[in-house]
């Protein structure tokens, strides 16, 4: 327990009484800050420094907004100093009435973070009320025959103060006939009673005048007086007598006005008018008269108004029965009020923190709830709960306060808004309850990464697509709100490296549409893979990756290419030789073709378009193999021509043609003359080709001589006579520098090395070798004799030449044949040899 004494220190009774009281209510007063002040303090008096006692620093005060939350503002908090200040005059008697301990309970609220502190201010009594009699004069009639010892109860004096300041004693002025006794009513109030000391004698004194004084225990004591005037009457009758001195009755608080409570009866043994008894309330509070009616004649007591246990739990009614002779009797009625559960609990929401971020951890305080029930006992015990949502709990904070807290993870994407019903139920039978709905909005946090609709994408794109065509669309969703859910797309990586991705594909950041930036070519790029990223605009942003595989489909856009037989402007130069005795099925040659497309578009088939002798050769549809279909007959020509079409399987198909020249011969010598004086006058193109080649050969020879001349000039200048030998006979007559004055070392761009070795003729025909450097003259190999020998051999028809040609036909790489220069050179040589 935190206890703090204000500047009005605790008085003695607090030290003595308080520990005792506190031990009676340990729960109720725990966690409280307590001050003690005297009542009737001037406005703006300081009770104590609340900020200091709560442990708040004065600097924080503006932010914490410390304030008093109470129904009646007796106190305020000074916002600068944190002092608790008296806001209004406090009259203890008005607030607490007769209660011995007057405590003002209220709460103070501090914000950021929200906190509630319970404060109790004990209001001490001061002696500000004097004892007062209701009447300043009391008239009594006492019969002269009244016996000594008879008592006459008198109205008590009232003093609103409590404890020592309340009424303490009565005293009577000194007199001969009367004494004073102090009695207590069943509810503990002191009232005076006159006691007759001696018999009265009306004839002696028909009147007696007394002064009754009531004194309280204050310091200084205060007092009030009343005068008692006693008239001594003649004769004595029988006084009325009540059937009971004390009546007890129990009433439920919810009885309606006019409810019959009880009937008191007094009897008088007198007869006639002397027995007519009238009843009246005697010496009772205004409170009693407000709630109860007494029938003067019958003594019936009924209720007058709605009773409320919360206002008073019991009443004491004093009733006087009087006969016409003013003889009276008294009785008292104890009315106990039974509490009914007539007040529903109230739920008050002090503060709600909404919207709540969805990532708030379990245990986040959302609202402060206060409950109140005016009933007492079990009827006033309130139990509070959140209905229907396991994600929220109410935690009892203190006394009647509850904290509404989260008890699990929240997800705005699942539930963006909660209507929480908070129900308070009391412990009555049957219980009463009330509820309140707190609307809680959940605010968005970027807690969802974009999610692609597919784990990976694959698209087929036919080649030769138009540049700029959209080829695919990727799409990712993000359930977050606003920018947290706005997705943009980008290309992260690809396997196109080192090619530039951007020259191949691009993606629209907004729509996720993927565009081709160029026409794709299946023959160059069959497939590629992109890694695309979707990113939201949250902070920090979240992203997801996905792969997109683009397969470039084939179109039949490539014509079959015939590798063998090579197609040139003079394709007739090539021939295949078939032995005359070839059996049917003899493999003559094979048409070789390729197609850059794939699949069906590259599945080639071979067809004979034209044959000089149909039926003599067969062509493998798929293999391209040319075989003899039957043996050569007597009437068949030795030279045959086949026009072959090569067609692919595309839709529509593309095709190429090749011409095959087949010659039936048993040796090459047999073929060559046949070839050389091939008439073919019908083909002027072949003739033209022939002259072209001859011209080329002549130019080449002239060029060779020019080269040899240049080299010989250079050799002569270097005066190396031993290396000069081979050209001396023809070239030495003219000195080099005169003929070609500009030729000097380094000016010749290439040196040509012409080497035709007799031994090498059987292996490779490496006849022209271009080297980009000047070859030193000593290394120049020049075999004049073998050159001449070779040409002579050709003249004489020595088999050397035919061997070499066959070698050339079959050893020459197909690719070299394809290159125009390669085939031209080959043919040049061929014709050169033939011509010579
Ligand atoms: C919560 O209550 C409000 C107002 O009655 C209503 O408009 C809203 O739809 C309710 N929300 C839910 C989630 O029930
Ligand atoms: C996406 O890929 C990038 C680069 O490879 C990587 O840094 C990032 O972590 C990936 N993101 C996810 C969500 O996997």
PDB file of N, CA, C and O in Angstrom, residues 376-407:
ATOM      1  N   UNK A 376     -25.485  -3.724  -3.699  1.00  0.00           N
ATOM      2  CA  UNK A 376     -24.391  -4.069  -2.789  1.00  0.00           C
ATOM      3  C   UNK A 376     -24.310  -5.582  -2.660  1.00  0.00           C
ATOM      4  O   UNK A 376     -25.155  -6.313  -3.160  1.00  0.00           O
ATOM      5  N   UNK A 377     -23.290  -5.999  -2.003  1.00  0.00           N
ATOM      6  CA  UNK A 377     -23.096  -7.419  -1.790  1.00  0.00           C
ATOM      7  C   UNK A 377     -22.908  -8.130  -3.115  1.00  0.00           C
ATOM      8  O   UNK A 377     -22.322  -7.580  -4.048  1.00  0.00           O
ATOM      9  N   UNK A 378     -23.465  -9.335  -3.171  1.00  0.00           N
ATOM     10  CA  UNK A 378     -23.310 -10.112  -4.406  1.00  0.00           C
ATOM     11  C   UNK A 378     -23.978  -9.417  -5.584  1.00  0.00           C
ATOM     12  O   UNK A 378     -23.555  -9.533  -6.707  1.00  0.00           O
ATOM     13  N   UNK A 379     -25.066  -8.715  -5.276  1.00  0.00           N
ATOM     14  CA  UNK A 379     -25.782  -8.021  -6.343  1.00  0.00           C
ATOM     15  C   UNK A 379     -24.942  -6.935  -6.999  1.00  0.00           C
ATOM     16  O   UNK A 379     -25.251  -6.491  -8.105  1.00  0.00           O
ATOM     17  N   UNK A 380     -23.933  -6.502  -6.317  1.00  0.00           N
ATOM     18  CA  UNK A 380     -23.109  -5.428  -6.853  1.00  0.00           C
ATOM     19  C   UNK A 380     -21.770  -5.923  -7.354  1.00  0.00           C
ATOM     20  O   UNK A 380     -20.934  -5.140  -7.795  1.00  0.00           O
ATOM     21  N   UNK A 381     -21.556  -7.238  -7.275  1.00  0.00           N
ATOM     22  CA  UNK A 381     -20.295  -7.785  -7.774  1.00  0.00           C
ATOM     23  C   UNK A 381     -20.407  -7.978  -9.272  1.00  0.00           C
ATOM     24  O   UNK A 381     -21.293  -8.672  -9.751  1.00  0.00           O
ATOM     25  N   UNK A 382     -19.519  -7.360  -9.998  1.00  0.00           N
ATOM     26  CA  UNK A 382     -19.646  -7.349 -11.455  1.00  0.00           C
ATOM     27  C   UNK A 382     -18.553  -8.207 -12.056  1.00  0.00           C
ATOM     28  O   UNK A 382     -17.395  -8.144 -11.646  1.00  0.00           O
ATOM     29  N   UNK A 383     -18.975  -9.025 -13.015  1.00  0.00           N
ATOM     30  CA  UNK A 383     -18.019  -9.827 -13.766  1.00  0.00           C
ATOM     31  C   UNK A 383     -18.137  -9.404 -15.226  1.00  0.00           C
ATOM     32  O   UNK A 383     -19.229  -9.299 -15.773  1.00  0.00           O
ATOM     33  N   UNK A 384     -17.005  -9.133 -15.824  1.00  0.00           N
ATOM     34  CA  UNK A 384     -16.995  -8.533 -17.146  1.00  0.00           C
ATOM     35  C   UNK A 384     -16.303  -9.467 -18.122  1.00  0.00           C
ATOM     36  O   UNK A 384     -15.310 -10.110 -17.771  1.00  0.00           O
ATOM     37  N   UNK A 385     -16.799  -9.585 -19.335  1.00  0.00           N
ATOM     38  CA  UNK A 385     -16.140 -10.446 -20.328  1.00  0.00           C
ATOM     39  C   UNK A 385     -16.383  -9.950 -21.756  1.00  0.00           C
ATOM     40  O   UNK A 385     -17.342  -9.218 -21.998  1.00  0.00           O
ATOM     41  N   UNK A 386     -15.491 -10.373 -22.641  1.00  0.00           N
ATOM     42  CA  UNK A 386     -15.677 -10.065 -24.071  1.00  0.00           C
ATOM     43  C   UNK A 386     -16.378 -11.260 -24.667  1.00  0.00           C
ATOM     44  O   UNK A 386     -15.969 -12.394 -24.449  1.00  0.00           O
ATOM     45  N   UNK A 387     -17.384 -11.014 -25.436  1.00  0.00           N
ATOM     46  CA  UNK A 387     -18.126 -12.137 -25.993  1.00  0.00           C
ATOM     47  C   UNK A 387     -17.671 -12.420 -27.407  1.00  0.00           C
ATOM     48  O   UNK A 387     -17.414 -11.513 -28.187  1.00  0.00           O
ATOM     49  N   UNK A 388     -17.579 -13.712 -27.673  1.00  0.00           N
ATOM     50  CA  UNK A 388     -17.514 -14.142 -29.063  1.00  0.00           C
ATOM     51  C   UNK A 388     -16.201 -13.934 -29.781  1.00  0.00           C
ATOM     52  O   UNK A 388     -16.127 -14.149 -30.955  1.00  0.00           O
ATOM     53  N   UNK A 389     -15.168 -13.510 -29.121  1.00  0.00           N
ATOM     54  CA  UNK A 389     -13.911 -13.410 -29.850  1.00  0.00           C
ATOM     55  C   UNK A 389     -12.743 -13.808 -28.980  1.00  0.00           C
ATOM     56  O   UNK A 389     -12.432 -13.152 -27.995  1.00  0.00           O
ATOM     57  N   UNK A 390     -12.123 -14.911 -29.382  1.00  0.00           N
ATOM     58  CA  UNK A 390     -11.049 -15.469 -28.574  1.00  0.00           C
ATOM     59  C   UNK A 390      -9.773 -14.657 -28.699  1.00  0.00           C
ATOM     60  O   UNK A 390      -8.829 -14.886 -27.955  1.00  0.00           O
ATOM     61  N   UNK A 391      -9.760 -13.712 -29.649  1.00  0.00           N
ATOM     62  CA  UNK A 391      -8.509 -12.962 -29.838  1.00  0.00           C
ATOM     63  C   UNK A 391      -8.383 -11.816 -28.847  1.00  0.00           C
ATOM     64  O   UNK A 391      -7.384 -11.111 -28.853  1.00  0.00           O
ATOM     65  N   UNK A 392      -9.405 -11.600 -28.047  1.00  0.00           N
ATOM     66  CA  UNK A 392      -9.366 -10.485 -27.105  1.00  0.00           C
ATOM     67  C   UNK A 392      -9.726 -10.983 -25.715  1.00  0.00           C
ATOM     68  O   UNK A 392     -10.577 -11.863 -25.567  1.00  0.00           O
ATOM     69  N   UNK A 393      -9.079 -10.412 -24.743  1.00  0.00           N
ATOM     70  CA  UNK A 393      -9.428 -10.785 -23.377  1.00  0.00           C
ATOM     71  C   UNK A 393      -9.574  -9.514 -22.562  1.00  0.00           C
ATOM     72  O   UNK A 393      -9.052  -8.460 -22.906  1.00  0.00           O
ATOM     73  N   UNK A 394     -10.271  -9.684 -21.466  1.00  0.00           N
ATOM     74  CA  UNK A 394     -10.391  -8.594 -20.509  1.00  0.00           C
ATOM     75  C   UNK A 394      -9.568  -8.993 -19.312  1.00  0.00           C
ATOM     76  O   UNK A 394      -9.687 -10.109 -18.805  1.00  0.00           O
ATOM     77  N   UNK A 395      -8.746  -8.099 -18.867  1.00  0.00           N
ATOM     78  CA  UNK A 395      -7.942  -8.414 -17.699  1.00  0.00           C
ATOM     79  C   UNK A 395      -8.325  -7.421 -16.622  1.00  0.00           C
ATOM     80  O   UNK A 395      -8.325  -6.211 -16.857  1.00  0.00           O
ATOM     81  N   UNK A 396      -8.680  -7.964 -15.468  1.00  0.00           N
ATOM     82  CA  UNK A 396      -9.056  -7.091 -14.378  1.00  0.00           C
ATOM     83  C   UNK A 396      -7.824  -6.314 -13.953  1.00  0.00           C
ATOM     84  O   UNK A 396      -6.795  -6.884 -13.627  1.00  0.00           O
ATOM     85  N   UNK A 397      -7.933  -5.021 -14.023  1.00  0.00           N
ATOM     86  CA  UNK A 397      -6.770  -4.211 -13.695  1.00  0.00           C
ATOM     87  C   UNK A 397      -6.785  -3.871 -12.216  1.00  0.00           C
ATOM     88  O   UNK A 397      -5.858  -4.157 -11.483  1.00  0.00           O
ATOM     89  N   UNK A 398      -7.860  -3.288 -11.747  1.00  0.00           N
ATOM     90  CA  UNK A 398      -7.994  -3.046 -10.331  1.00  0.00           C
ATOM     91  C   UNK A 398      -9.430  -2.689 -10.069  1.00  0.00           C
ATOM     92  O   UNK A 398     -10.108  -2.128 -10.931  1.00  0.00           O
ATOM     93  N   UNK A 399      -9.878  -3.065  -8.927  1.00  0.00           N
ATOM     94  CA  UNK A 399     -11.218  -2.733  -8.479  1.00  0.00           C
ATOM     95  C   UNK A 399     -12.216  -2.960  -9.610  1.00  0.00           C
ATOM     96  O   UNK A 399     -12.422  -4.073 -10.023  1.00  0.00           O
ATOM     97  N   UNK A 400     -12.767  -1.910 -10.178  1.00  0.00           N
ATOM     98  CA  UNK A 400     -13.774  -2.107 -11.220  1.00  0.00           C
ATOM     99  C   UNK A 400     -13.226  -1.799 -12.607  1.00  0.00           C
ATOM    100  O   UNK A 400     -13.982  -1.526 -13.515  1.00  0.00           O
ATOM    101  N   UNK A 401     -11.924  -1.854 -12.729  1.00  0.00           N
ATOM    102  CA  UNK A 401     -11.344  -1.533 -14.040  1.00  0.00           C
ATOM    103  C   UNK A 401     -10.890  -2.791 -14.742  1.00  0.00           C
ATOM    104  O   UNK A 401     -10.381  -3.717 -14.127  1.00  0.00           O
ATOM    105  N   UNK A 402     -11.084  -2.796 -16.033  1.00  0.00           N
ATOM    106  CA  UNK A 402     -10.603  -3.906 -16.862  1.00  0.00           C
ATOM    107  C   UNK A 402      -9.812  -3.317 -18.015  1.00  0.00           C
ATOM    108  O   UNK A 402     -10.154  -2.253 -18.524  1.00  0.00           O
ATOM    109  N   UNK A 403      -8.768  -4.067 -18.400  1.00  0.00           N
ATOM    110  CA  UNK A 403      -8.039  -3.687 -19.612  1.00  0.00           C
ATOM    111  C   UNK A 403      -8.485  -4.638 -20.705  1.00  0.00           C
ATOM    112  O   UNK A 403      -8.442  -5.857 -20.519  1.00  0.00           O
ATOM    113  N   UNK A 404      -8.885  -4.082 -21.847  1.00  0.00           N
ATOM    114  CA  UNK A 404      -9.213  -4.919 -23.006  1.00  0.00           C
ATOM    115  C   UNK A 404      -7.919  -5.085 -23.792  1.00  0.00           C
ATOM    116  O   UNK A 404      -7.314  -4.101 -24.212  1.00  0.00           O
ATOM    117  N   UNK A 405      -7.472  -6.351 -23.905  1.00  0.00           N
ATOM    118  CA  UNK A 405      -6.166  -6.592 -24.522  1.00  0.00           C
ATOM    119  C   UNK A 405      -6.302  -7.613 -25.644  1.00  0.00           C
ATOM    120  O   UNK A 405      -7.236  -8.412 -25.664  1.00  0.00           O
ATOM    121  N   UNK A 406      -5.338  -7.600 -26.543  1.00  0.00           N
ATOM    122  CA  UNK A 406      -5.296  -8.640 -27.572  1.00  0.00           C
ATOM    123  C   UNK A 406      -4.695  -9.887 -26.943  1.00  0.00           C
ATOM    124  O   UNK A 406      -3.838  -9.809 -26.077  1.00  0.00           O
ATOM    125  N   UNK A 407      -5.160 -11.033 -27.429  1.00  0.00           N
ATOM    126  CA  UNK A 407      -4.650 -12.285 -26.892  1.00  0.00           C
ATOM    127  C   UNK A 407      -4.216 -13.197 -28.034  1.00  0.00           C
ATOM    128  O   UNK A 407      -4.217 -14.414 -27.898  1.00  0.00           O
TER     129      UNK A 407
END
